[in-house]
CSV table of C-alpha atoms in Angstrom, one decimal:
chain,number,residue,atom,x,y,z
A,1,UNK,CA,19.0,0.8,-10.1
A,2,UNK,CA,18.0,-0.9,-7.0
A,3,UNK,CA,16.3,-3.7,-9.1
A,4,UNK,CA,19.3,-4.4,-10.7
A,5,UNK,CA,21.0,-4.6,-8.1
A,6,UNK,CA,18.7,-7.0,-5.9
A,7,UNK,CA,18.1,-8.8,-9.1
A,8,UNK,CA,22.1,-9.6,-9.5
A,9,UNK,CA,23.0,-10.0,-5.3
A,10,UNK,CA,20.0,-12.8,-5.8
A,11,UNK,CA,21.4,-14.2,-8.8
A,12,UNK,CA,24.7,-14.7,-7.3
A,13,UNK,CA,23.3,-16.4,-4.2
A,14,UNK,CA,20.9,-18.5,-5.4
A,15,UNK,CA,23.4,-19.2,-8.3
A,16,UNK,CA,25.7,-20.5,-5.4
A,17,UNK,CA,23.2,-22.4,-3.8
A,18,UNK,CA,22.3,-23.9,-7.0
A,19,UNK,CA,26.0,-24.9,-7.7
A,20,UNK,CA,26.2,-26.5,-4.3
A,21,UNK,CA,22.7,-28.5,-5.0
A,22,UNK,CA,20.9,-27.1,-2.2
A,23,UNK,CA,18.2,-25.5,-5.1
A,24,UNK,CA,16.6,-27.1,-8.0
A,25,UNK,CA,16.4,-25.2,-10.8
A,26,UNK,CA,12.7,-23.9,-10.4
A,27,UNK,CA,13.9,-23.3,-6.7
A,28,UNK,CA,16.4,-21.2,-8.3
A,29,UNK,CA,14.4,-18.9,-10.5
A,30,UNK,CA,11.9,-18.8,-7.8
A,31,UNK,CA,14.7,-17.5,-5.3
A,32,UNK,CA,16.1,-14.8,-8.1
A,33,UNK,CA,12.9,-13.8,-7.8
A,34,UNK,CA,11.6,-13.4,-3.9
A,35,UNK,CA,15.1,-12.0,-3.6
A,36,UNK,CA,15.2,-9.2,-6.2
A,37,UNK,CA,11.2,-7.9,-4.9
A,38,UNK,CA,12.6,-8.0,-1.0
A,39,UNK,CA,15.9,-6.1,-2.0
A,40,UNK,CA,14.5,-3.4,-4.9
A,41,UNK,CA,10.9,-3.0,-3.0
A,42,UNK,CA,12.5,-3.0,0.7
A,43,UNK,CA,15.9,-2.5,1.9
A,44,UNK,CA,19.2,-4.2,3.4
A,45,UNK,CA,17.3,-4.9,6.3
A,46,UNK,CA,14.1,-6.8,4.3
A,47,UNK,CA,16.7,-8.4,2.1
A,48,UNK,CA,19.3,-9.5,4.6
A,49,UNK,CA,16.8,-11.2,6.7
A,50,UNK,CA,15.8,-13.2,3.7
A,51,UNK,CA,19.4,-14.5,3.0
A,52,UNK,CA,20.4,-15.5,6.6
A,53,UNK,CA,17.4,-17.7,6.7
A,54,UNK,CA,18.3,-18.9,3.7
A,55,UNK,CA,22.2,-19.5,4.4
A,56,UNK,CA,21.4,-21.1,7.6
A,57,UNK,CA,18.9,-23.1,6.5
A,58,UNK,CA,21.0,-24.5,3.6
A,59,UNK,CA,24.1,-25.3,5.8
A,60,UNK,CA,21.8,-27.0,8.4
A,61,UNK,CA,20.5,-29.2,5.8
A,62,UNK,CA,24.1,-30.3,4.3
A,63,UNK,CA,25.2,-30.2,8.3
A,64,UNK,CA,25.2,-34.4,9.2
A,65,UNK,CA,23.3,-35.3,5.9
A,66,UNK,CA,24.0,-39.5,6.6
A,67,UNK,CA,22.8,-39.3,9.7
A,68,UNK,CA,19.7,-37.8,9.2
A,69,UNK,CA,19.1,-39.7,5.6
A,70,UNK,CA,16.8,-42.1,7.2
A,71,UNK,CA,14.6,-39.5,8.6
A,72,UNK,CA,14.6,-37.3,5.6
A,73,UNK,CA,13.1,-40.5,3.4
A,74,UNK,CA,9.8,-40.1,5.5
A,75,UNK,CA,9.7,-36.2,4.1
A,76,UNK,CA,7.9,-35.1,1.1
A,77,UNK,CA,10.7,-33.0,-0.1
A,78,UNK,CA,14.0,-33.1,1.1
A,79,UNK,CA,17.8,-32.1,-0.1
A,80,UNK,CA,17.3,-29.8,-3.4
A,81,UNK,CA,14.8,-27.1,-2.6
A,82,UNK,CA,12.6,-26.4,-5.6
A,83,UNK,CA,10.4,-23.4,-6.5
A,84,UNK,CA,7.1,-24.5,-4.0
A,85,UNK,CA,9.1,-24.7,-0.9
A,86,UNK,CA,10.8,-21.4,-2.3
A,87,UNK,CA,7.4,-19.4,-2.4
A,88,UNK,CA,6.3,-21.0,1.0
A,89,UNK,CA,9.2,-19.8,2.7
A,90,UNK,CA,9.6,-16.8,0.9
A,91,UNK,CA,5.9,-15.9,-1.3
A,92,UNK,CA,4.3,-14.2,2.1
A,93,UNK,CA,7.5,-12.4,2.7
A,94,UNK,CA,7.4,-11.0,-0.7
A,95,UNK,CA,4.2,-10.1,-0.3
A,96,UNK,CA,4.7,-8.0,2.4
A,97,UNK,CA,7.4,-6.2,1.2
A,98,UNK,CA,5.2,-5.1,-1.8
A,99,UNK,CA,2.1,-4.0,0.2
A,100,UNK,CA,4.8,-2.2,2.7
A,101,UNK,CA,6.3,-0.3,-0.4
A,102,UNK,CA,2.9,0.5,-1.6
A,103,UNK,CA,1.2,1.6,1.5
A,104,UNK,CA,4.5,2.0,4.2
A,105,UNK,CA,3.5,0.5,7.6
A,106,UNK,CA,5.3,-0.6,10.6
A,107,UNK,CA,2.8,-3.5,10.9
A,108,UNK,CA,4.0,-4.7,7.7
A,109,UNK,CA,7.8,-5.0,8.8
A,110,UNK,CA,6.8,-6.7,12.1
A,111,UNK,CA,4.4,-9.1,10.3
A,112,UNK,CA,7.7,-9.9,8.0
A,113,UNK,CA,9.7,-10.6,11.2
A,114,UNK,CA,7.0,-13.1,12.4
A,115,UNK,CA,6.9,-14.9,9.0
A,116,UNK,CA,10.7,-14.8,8.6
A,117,UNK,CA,11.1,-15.9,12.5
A,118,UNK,CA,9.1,-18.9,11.5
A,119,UNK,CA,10.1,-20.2,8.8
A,120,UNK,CA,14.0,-20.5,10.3
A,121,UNK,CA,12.5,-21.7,13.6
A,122,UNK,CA,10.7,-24.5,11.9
A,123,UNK,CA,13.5,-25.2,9.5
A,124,UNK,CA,15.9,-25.2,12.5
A,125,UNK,CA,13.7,-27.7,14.4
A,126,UNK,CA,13.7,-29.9,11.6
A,127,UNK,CA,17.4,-30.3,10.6
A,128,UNK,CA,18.4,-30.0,14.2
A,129,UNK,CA,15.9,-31.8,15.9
A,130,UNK,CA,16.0,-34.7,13.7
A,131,UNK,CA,19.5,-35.3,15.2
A,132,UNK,CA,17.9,-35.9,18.7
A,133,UNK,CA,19.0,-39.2,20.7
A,134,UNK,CA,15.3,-38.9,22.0
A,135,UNK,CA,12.0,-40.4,20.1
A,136,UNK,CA,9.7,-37.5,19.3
A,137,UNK,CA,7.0,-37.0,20.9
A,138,UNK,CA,3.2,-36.5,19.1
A,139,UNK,CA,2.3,-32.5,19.9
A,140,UNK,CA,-1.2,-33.8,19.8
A,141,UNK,CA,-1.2,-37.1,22.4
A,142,UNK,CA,2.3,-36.8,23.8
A,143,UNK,CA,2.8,-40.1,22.9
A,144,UNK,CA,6.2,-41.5,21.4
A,145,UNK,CA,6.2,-41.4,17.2
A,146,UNK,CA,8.7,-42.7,15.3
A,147,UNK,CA,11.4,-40.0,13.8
A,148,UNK,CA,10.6,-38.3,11.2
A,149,UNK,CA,6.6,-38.3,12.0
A,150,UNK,CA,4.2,-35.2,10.6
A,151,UNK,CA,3.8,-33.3,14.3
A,152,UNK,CA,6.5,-34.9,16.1
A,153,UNK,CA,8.7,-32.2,18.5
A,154,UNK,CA,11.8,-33.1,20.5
A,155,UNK,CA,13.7,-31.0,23.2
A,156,UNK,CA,16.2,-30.4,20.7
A,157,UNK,CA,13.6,-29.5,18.0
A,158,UNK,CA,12.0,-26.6,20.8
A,159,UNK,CA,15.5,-25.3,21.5
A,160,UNK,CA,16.4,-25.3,17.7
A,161,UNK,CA,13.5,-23.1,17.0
A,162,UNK,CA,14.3,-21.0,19.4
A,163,UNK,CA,17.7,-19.9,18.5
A,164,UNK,CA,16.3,-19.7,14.8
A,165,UNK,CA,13.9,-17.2,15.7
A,166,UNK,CA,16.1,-15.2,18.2
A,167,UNK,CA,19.1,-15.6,15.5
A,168,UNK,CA,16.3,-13.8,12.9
A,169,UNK,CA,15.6,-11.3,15.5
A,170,UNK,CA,19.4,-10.4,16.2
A,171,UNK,CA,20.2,-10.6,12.2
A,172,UNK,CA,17.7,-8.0,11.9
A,173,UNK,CA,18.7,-5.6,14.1
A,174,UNK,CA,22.2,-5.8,13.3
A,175,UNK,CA,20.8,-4.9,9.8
A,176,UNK,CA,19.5,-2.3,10.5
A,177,UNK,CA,22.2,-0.9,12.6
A,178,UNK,CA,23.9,-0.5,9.5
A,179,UNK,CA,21.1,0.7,7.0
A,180,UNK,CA,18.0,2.5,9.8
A,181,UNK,CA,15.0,2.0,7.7
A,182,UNK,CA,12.1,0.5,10.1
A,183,UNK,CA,12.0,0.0,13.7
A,184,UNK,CA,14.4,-2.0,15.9
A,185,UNK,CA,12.3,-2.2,19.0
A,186,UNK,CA,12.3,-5.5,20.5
A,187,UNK,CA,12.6,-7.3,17.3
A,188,UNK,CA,14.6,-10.2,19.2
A,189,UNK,CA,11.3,-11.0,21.8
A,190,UNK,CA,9.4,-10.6,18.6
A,191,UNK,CA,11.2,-12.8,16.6
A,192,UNK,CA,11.6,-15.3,19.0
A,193,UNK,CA,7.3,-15.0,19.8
A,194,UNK,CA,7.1,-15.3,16.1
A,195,UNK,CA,8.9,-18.4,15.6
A,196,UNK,CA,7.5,-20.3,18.5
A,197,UNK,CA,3.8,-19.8,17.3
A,198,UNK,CA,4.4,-20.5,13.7
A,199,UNK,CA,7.1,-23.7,14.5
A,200,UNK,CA,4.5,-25.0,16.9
A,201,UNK,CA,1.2,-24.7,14.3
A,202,UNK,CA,3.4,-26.2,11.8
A,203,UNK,CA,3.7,-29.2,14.4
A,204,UNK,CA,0.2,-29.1,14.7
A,205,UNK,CA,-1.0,-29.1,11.6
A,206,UNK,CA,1.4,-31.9,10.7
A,207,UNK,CA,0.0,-33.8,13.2
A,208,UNK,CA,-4.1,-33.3,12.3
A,209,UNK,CA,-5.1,-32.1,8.9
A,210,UNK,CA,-1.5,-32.2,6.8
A,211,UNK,CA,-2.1,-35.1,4.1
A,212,UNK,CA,-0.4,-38.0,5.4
A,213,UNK,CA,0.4,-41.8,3.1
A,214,UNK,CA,1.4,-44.5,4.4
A,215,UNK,CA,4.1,-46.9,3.2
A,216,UNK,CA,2.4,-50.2,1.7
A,217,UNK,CA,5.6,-52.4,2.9
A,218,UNK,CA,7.0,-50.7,6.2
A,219,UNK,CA,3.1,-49.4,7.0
A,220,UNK,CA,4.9,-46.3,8.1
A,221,UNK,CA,3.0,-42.9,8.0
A,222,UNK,CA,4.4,-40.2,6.5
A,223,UNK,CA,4.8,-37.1,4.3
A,224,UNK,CA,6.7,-38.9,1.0
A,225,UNK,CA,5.0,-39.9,-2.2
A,226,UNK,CA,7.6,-42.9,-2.5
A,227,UNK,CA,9.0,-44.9,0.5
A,228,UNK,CA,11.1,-48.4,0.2
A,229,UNK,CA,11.2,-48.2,-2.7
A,230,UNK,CA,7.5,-48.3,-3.8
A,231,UNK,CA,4.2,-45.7,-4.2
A,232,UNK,CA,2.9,-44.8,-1.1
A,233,UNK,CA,-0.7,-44.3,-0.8
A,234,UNK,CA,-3.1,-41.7,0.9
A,235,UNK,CA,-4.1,-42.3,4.8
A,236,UNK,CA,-5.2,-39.3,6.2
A,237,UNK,CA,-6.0,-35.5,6.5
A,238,UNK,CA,-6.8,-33.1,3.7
A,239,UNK,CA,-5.8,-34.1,0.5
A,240,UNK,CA,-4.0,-30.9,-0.7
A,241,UNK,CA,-2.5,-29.6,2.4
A,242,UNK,CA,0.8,-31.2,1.7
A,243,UNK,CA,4.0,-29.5,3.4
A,244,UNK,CA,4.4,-26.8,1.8
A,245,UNK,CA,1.0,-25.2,2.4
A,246,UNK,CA,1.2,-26.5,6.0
A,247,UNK,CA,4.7,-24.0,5.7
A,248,UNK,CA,2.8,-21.0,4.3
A,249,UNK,CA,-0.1,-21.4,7.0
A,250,UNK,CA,2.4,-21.4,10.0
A,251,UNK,CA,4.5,-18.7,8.7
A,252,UNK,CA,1.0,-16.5,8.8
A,253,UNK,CA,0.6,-17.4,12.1
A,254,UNK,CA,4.0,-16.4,12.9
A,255,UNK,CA,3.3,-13.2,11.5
A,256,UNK,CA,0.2,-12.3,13.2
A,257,UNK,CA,1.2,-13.6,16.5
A,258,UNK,CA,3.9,-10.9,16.1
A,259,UNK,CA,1.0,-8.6,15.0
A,260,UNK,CA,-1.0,-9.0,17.8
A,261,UNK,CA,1.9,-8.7,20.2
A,262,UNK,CA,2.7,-5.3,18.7
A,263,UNK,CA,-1.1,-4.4,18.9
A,264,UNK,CA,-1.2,-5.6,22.1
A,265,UNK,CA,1.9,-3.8,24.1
């Protein structure tokens, strides 16, 4: 029953995020399905967490679309989310919920909280921080880049992934105010720990070993197979670390920055 149930709450979501074009239709299928394991394998509070990085995320990326469009054309992915950016938000999540159901753990819900933390930190950062008045800076030289640049951060971009991991860690312990099932203790310090580390080695990794092209008319450097209309061509870093494995890395780093907290105190 309770796969039927996650299976028809995630349908209904993702079916409304696919109506309002913020999911392709892989993205879709893939969201069906990350949804139905974290509701039917875990609880409201596994679940829950899932969607309200997943409704926030959505509205921040519709929230001042024009005025971010210029940035956005430097991503490798932007607007309709499809099934890869799906599993690299979501896939570790999942997994966790399935080795939690299998072998239950705390560890396993407090790694969750470090992955989720990060994922709406970083996402947070990049639909709000693209909206700052000031140039990014490089995490790596501290030098100005140009908007939009693989390992650029902002002031704005720090606070945004600050209230996206402290909104996860409230939005789970309101969850499970309603539905006990694992533990509540400091999950907002946790969350917020969480989504520093993993928004932060996101930057990084953007800004070292992330494969980067550049633009054979504006020379521009940057994440999108196709800029100004043309191919753009490889410049740097590791061929197949493109964004969405740079995702899934920093979400495991969120998660076991969590886990060594919770080790650790």
């Amino acid at each position: 029953m309770t796969w039927l149930i996650g299976l028809l709450g995630s349908v209904t979501i993702a079916g409304l995020a696919y109506w309002k074009r913020s999911l392709s239709g892989s993205g879709f299928a893939m969201a069906v399905a990350v949804g139905t394991v974290l509701y039917a394998a875990g609880s409201l509070a596994w679940f829950g967490t899932l969607i309200a990085f997943f409704v926030s995320s959505s509205l921040l990326s519709k929230w001042k679309h024009r005025q971010k469009a210029a940035v956005e054309s430097t991503y490798e992915k932007s607007g309709r989310r499809d099934a890869g950016q799906v599993l690299a938000n979501g896939g570790l999540a999942a997994l966790l919920v399935l080795a939690n159901a299998v072998a239950p753990h705390p560890l396993w819900w407090a790694a969750f909280i470090g992955v989720m933390a990060t994922v709406t930190a970083d996402t947070w950062a990049t639909e709000i921080g693209g909206l700052s008045r000031v140039p990014p800076r490089s995490i790596r030289t501290l030098r100005p880049v140009a908007p939009g640049t693989s390992g650029g951060i902002t002031g704005l971009g720090l606070l945004a992934s600050v209230l996206g991991g402290l909104f996860i860690g409230l939005v789970a312990a309101l969850l499970l105010l309603i539905q006990p099932s694992q533990s509540a203790e400091h999950l907002v310090p946790l969350a917020l720990l969480g989504g520093l580390v993993g928004s932060l080695t996101d930057s990084w990794l953007g800004a070292t070993v992330q494969r980067l092209n550049r633009c054979p008319v504006c020379h521009r450097e940057l994440e999108a197979a196709r800029h100004c209309g043309t191919e753009t061509h490889y410049h740097r870093g590791v061929r197949w670390l493109n964004n969405d494995a740079v995702n899934l890395i920093a979400s495991a780093a969120g998660g076991l920055a969590v886990l060594m907290a919770v080790a650790l105190f």
